[in-house]
C-alpha cells in the first residue's frame, strides 16, 4: 500500500515491454528504451507516478537461470517480463494479429482455410485467453493495494475482466491504440460478445477518435444489448466510462534531436545526396493497413502524368519489417517489392531511381534527419489507429515547413487534418494530385499549415495524453466507488413510516412499469402491464386517505394507466405528463399542438415487417408510442431480430425524429420524445394543485421508480425544493403559482429501484421493497404509530425471500421502465 508522501503506483501492461534487450554475456544484458510507438507514453507520466511496465520481453526464454537474470536486468529499467514462450505464436501471430488486427482495421477475417488442426480459430483464441491469464498472474504478483492498472491495446482484451474477477476493487483502465470498426465488421468475429463484456469491466476505456468510440458504443448496444449514454456504456446500472483521447509524441525529444551535431551532419549528407530533387518520405511498418502498395500506385500515376518531375523527385520509403510469421504480411511484402521494381524499371535511369525502398528500421537519430530533410511526408494508411509518424514529421519540420499528405483513414487525420492535405488512399488519382499539390505548394501556405500542426503537436504531447487518461481514470473510479459506498443496504423504513405518520400532507410519486407491476417471474409476458395483485388493497387505502396524494408518473400510455388504475382515486400522468388524469377520472392533454408524429407510419412499417418475419412476435400502438414484443418468439432469433430492427429504425424512420427508444429485454418501444419526469413534475404539481383546493402544503414526499437514467432528474427536482428552515416555500420557478411544498430534507425519500448508479438517496434491489413499504405506510395511519411496528417487524426479511433464504425477487433490468 502506498504510504504518505510517496508517488502513486502505476502498472502499465502492454504486449511488448518498452525496452529492447540484447544478450551481451552469460547472464548479462544490454538494455535500451525503444524510441518510438506507444512507448512514448512513459514520458512525463513517470514523474507523477511510480511506474512499472509489465510485458513480453520480445523473445522466448526457457532457462530458469536466464529468466532470473533477465528479470533482474529489466527491473533496473522498471520493467517486469511476462514469459509467454510456447503460447506466444498462437496468441500474437494467431489471434492478436491474424484475427483481431484485420477485424479492428475493417479488413474482415482472413478468408483462407488452413488445414492445420493445431492452428484453428479455437486454438488461437484459447492461446489468447491463456496469454491474458499469464499477464494477469504477473500483475497479481506485483500488485499492491491502491495501484492503478493501465492495460494497453487489443492484445489484452480479457485482462480487465480477469483483473476485476481477481479483485473488484482494482482500478483498471484500457486504451485501444488501433481503430474500432463498425459493428457490421466487428460482428463477424466469433468471440465478439466475450471480448466486449470483458473490456466493459474496466473503469475507463480510451480511444484515439470519436469515430472509434462511437463504433465501440454502438457495437456494444447492438451486440450485447447494453445502453449507450453520453458518458459511455451502461450495463445493469453500472457505467463504463468511454473517453476520446488521441495520443501524442514527446515533441521536445524530436525538436532537440534535430539540433544534435550528429543529426545536422546526417541532414547535410541527405541534402547532398538528394540535391536538386524533392524528397517524399514514407515511414511505415510493412503492414497491409499502412497502404504502401496504394502509395506506390499513386506515386506511379504521378510520374506517369508529370514527366517533368521524373528526375526531380524521389520517394524514400522506410518499410519496417513486422509480424513476419503472419501469412498476410509475407504477401504484402511480395506485392510491394513487385511495385518498386515496376516503378524503378519504368521511370529510373542509370543515374537516378525514383523509389528508394528499404526493408528495415533506421536508428532514431537518422529517422529525425530524414523527417527534417523531407519535403513531403506521404501517409496512405488504409486504416490506422493514430499514426505517430505524422506527428514526429511535424515536430522535426521547424526548419523546412514541409507538407504532410495524410490518409483520412488514419486517426491522426482528425487531429492534423487542418494542416495537411487529406487523401483517400484508395483513390489513386487523388493521391497523385495530392503529391503534385504538396510539391508545388507556395511557401506561405506551407508555413501556415505547418504552424497549425506544429502548435497541435507541441500542445498535445504523450505526457498530456497519459496524464489526462489517468486523471479521467481516477475520476471514473472514484465516482463508481462513491456510488458503491453511498448505496444503503436497507431503506430507513422505520424513519420513513414514522415521518409519514407525523406529516400533514404526503405526496407519493411512483413509476409504474417495474415499480408497481407484477414481478416478472409471476407475469405471463413482459408487456402484460398488470398491477401487482399484492398492492390492490394497499393502494386503495393510500388513495382514500385525505392526507395522502398519490401520483403515478409513467412513460406508459393513458389506455394502459386507465385500465390498471381506473378504480382508484389516484392522479395519473401518462406519457411522462403529456396526459394528466385527476382522481375523478378526467383526463387533460398537455400534448404540444405542433408535435411531430410523422415518424409513426414509418415505424409501424418496420414493426410490421419484423412481426411478419418473427413468428409469435407482435406490436401495439398508443397515441404517441409503438411497442414491438418478441417475448414469445424463439429467444435467440428474437434478440437478433430486435438488434436488426433497431438498425433499420435508426437508419430510416427515426433517423431525424424526436423520439425515445426504450429497450426491454424482449421489446423495443419507440415513443415521441416527452419531457423527462424531472422536467414534467413541476408543471404536473402545479396543475394538480390548481384542481384541488389545497389547504396544507406537501411536507412529505416519497418518490420511487425503476427509471431510465434521464428520468432520474425527478429525484433531484425535489432535492432542489427542500427548505432549510420551517418557512413556507414557494416554487414559482417551477410554474406552480401556489405555495405547494414545505419539504424538509428528512421528510424527503427518493428511492431508486435496481439502479447501481443513481441520483436517488436510497436504492433498493427490487420493487418488492417498495411494495412492502407501501403496505406499511398504508397501515401506519390505521394504527397507533408508537405500537405499530416493532423494529424486527420493520426489518423483517423481504417477502420475496423463500425459507431457505434464496431471493426470488424480480431480477434487475428484466422489464421495461416506464
Ligand atoms: O508490436 P508490434 O506488433 O510490432 O506492432 C507495433 C505497434 O503497432 C500498433 O500501433 C498502434 O499504436 C500507435 C500508437 O497509439 C498508433 O499510432 C498506431 O496507429 C497503431 O497501429 C499496435 O497497436 C501496437 O500494439 C504495436 O506495438
Ligand atoms: O525505423 C523506424 C521507423 C519508425 N519507428 C517508429 O515507429 C513508430 C510508428 O508508430 P505509428 O503510430 O506511426 O504506427 P504503428 O507502427 O504503431 O502502427 C513511430 O514512433 C516511429 O518513430 C522506429 O522506431 N523506427
PDB file of C-alpha atoms in Angstrom, residues 28 122 165 167 191 203 288 323 326 356 426 458 487 502 555 605 616 640 652 711 719 736 752 762 775 782 791:
ATOM      1  CA  UNK A  28      24.339 -10.069 -18.816  1.00  0.00           C
ATOM      2  CA  UNK A 122     -10.285 -22.094 -31.347  1.00  0.00           C
ATOM      3  CA  UNK A 165     -12.637 -11.132 -11.089  1.00  0.00           C
ATOM      4  CA  UNK A 167     -10.309  -8.183  -7.100  1.00  0.00           C
ATOM      5  CA  UNK A 191     -15.810 -14.349 -29.911  1.00  0.00           C
ATOM      6  CA  UNK A 203     -13.406   1.606 -15.165  1.00  0.00           C
ATOM      7  CA  UNK A 288      -1.220  -4.194 -45.129  1.00  0.00           C
ATOM      8  CA  UNK A 323       4.925  -9.745 -37.896  1.00  0.00           C
ATOM      9  CA  UNK A 326       1.641 -13.904 -40.237  1.00  0.00           C
ATOM     10  CA  UNK A 356      14.386   4.169 -52.578  1.00  0.00           C
ATOM     11  CA  UNK A 426      -7.839   4.031 -52.473  1.00  0.00           C
ATOM     12  CA  UNK A 458       3.514  20.520 -29.077  1.00  0.00           C
ATOM     13  CA  UNK A 487     -25.814   2.646  -1.544  1.00  0.00           C
ATOM     14  CA  UNK A 502     -46.391  12.621  11.574  1.00  0.00           C
ATOM     15  CA  UNK A 555     -43.908   6.759 -19.687  1.00  0.00           C
ATOM     16  CA  UNK A 605     -43.996  -0.379 -41.347  1.00  0.00           C
ATOM     17  CA  UNK A 616     -45.040 -15.123 -32.414  1.00  0.00           C
ATOM     18  CA  UNK A 640     -31.139 -10.887 -33.274  1.00  0.00           C
ATOM     19  CA  UNK A 652     -34.769   5.097 -41.541  1.00  0.00           C
ATOM     20  CA  UNK A 711     -35.874  10.353 -15.800  1.00  0.00           C
ATOM     21  CA  UNK A 719     -33.956  17.705  -3.652  1.00  0.00           C
ATOM     22  CA  UNK A 736     -46.516  26.497  -9.694  1.00  0.00           C
ATOM     23  CA  UNK A 752     -34.439   4.125  -6.906  1.00  0.00           C
ATOM     24  CA  UNK A 762     -31.800   5.452  -1.416  1.00  0.00           C
ATOM     25  CA  UNK A 775     -48.118  -1.789   2.834  1.00  0.00           C
ATOM     26  CA  UNK A 782     -54.857   2.964  10.874  1.00  0.00           C
ATOM     27  CA  UNK A 791     -38.028  -2.892  14.904  1.00  0.00           C
TER      28      UNK A 791
END
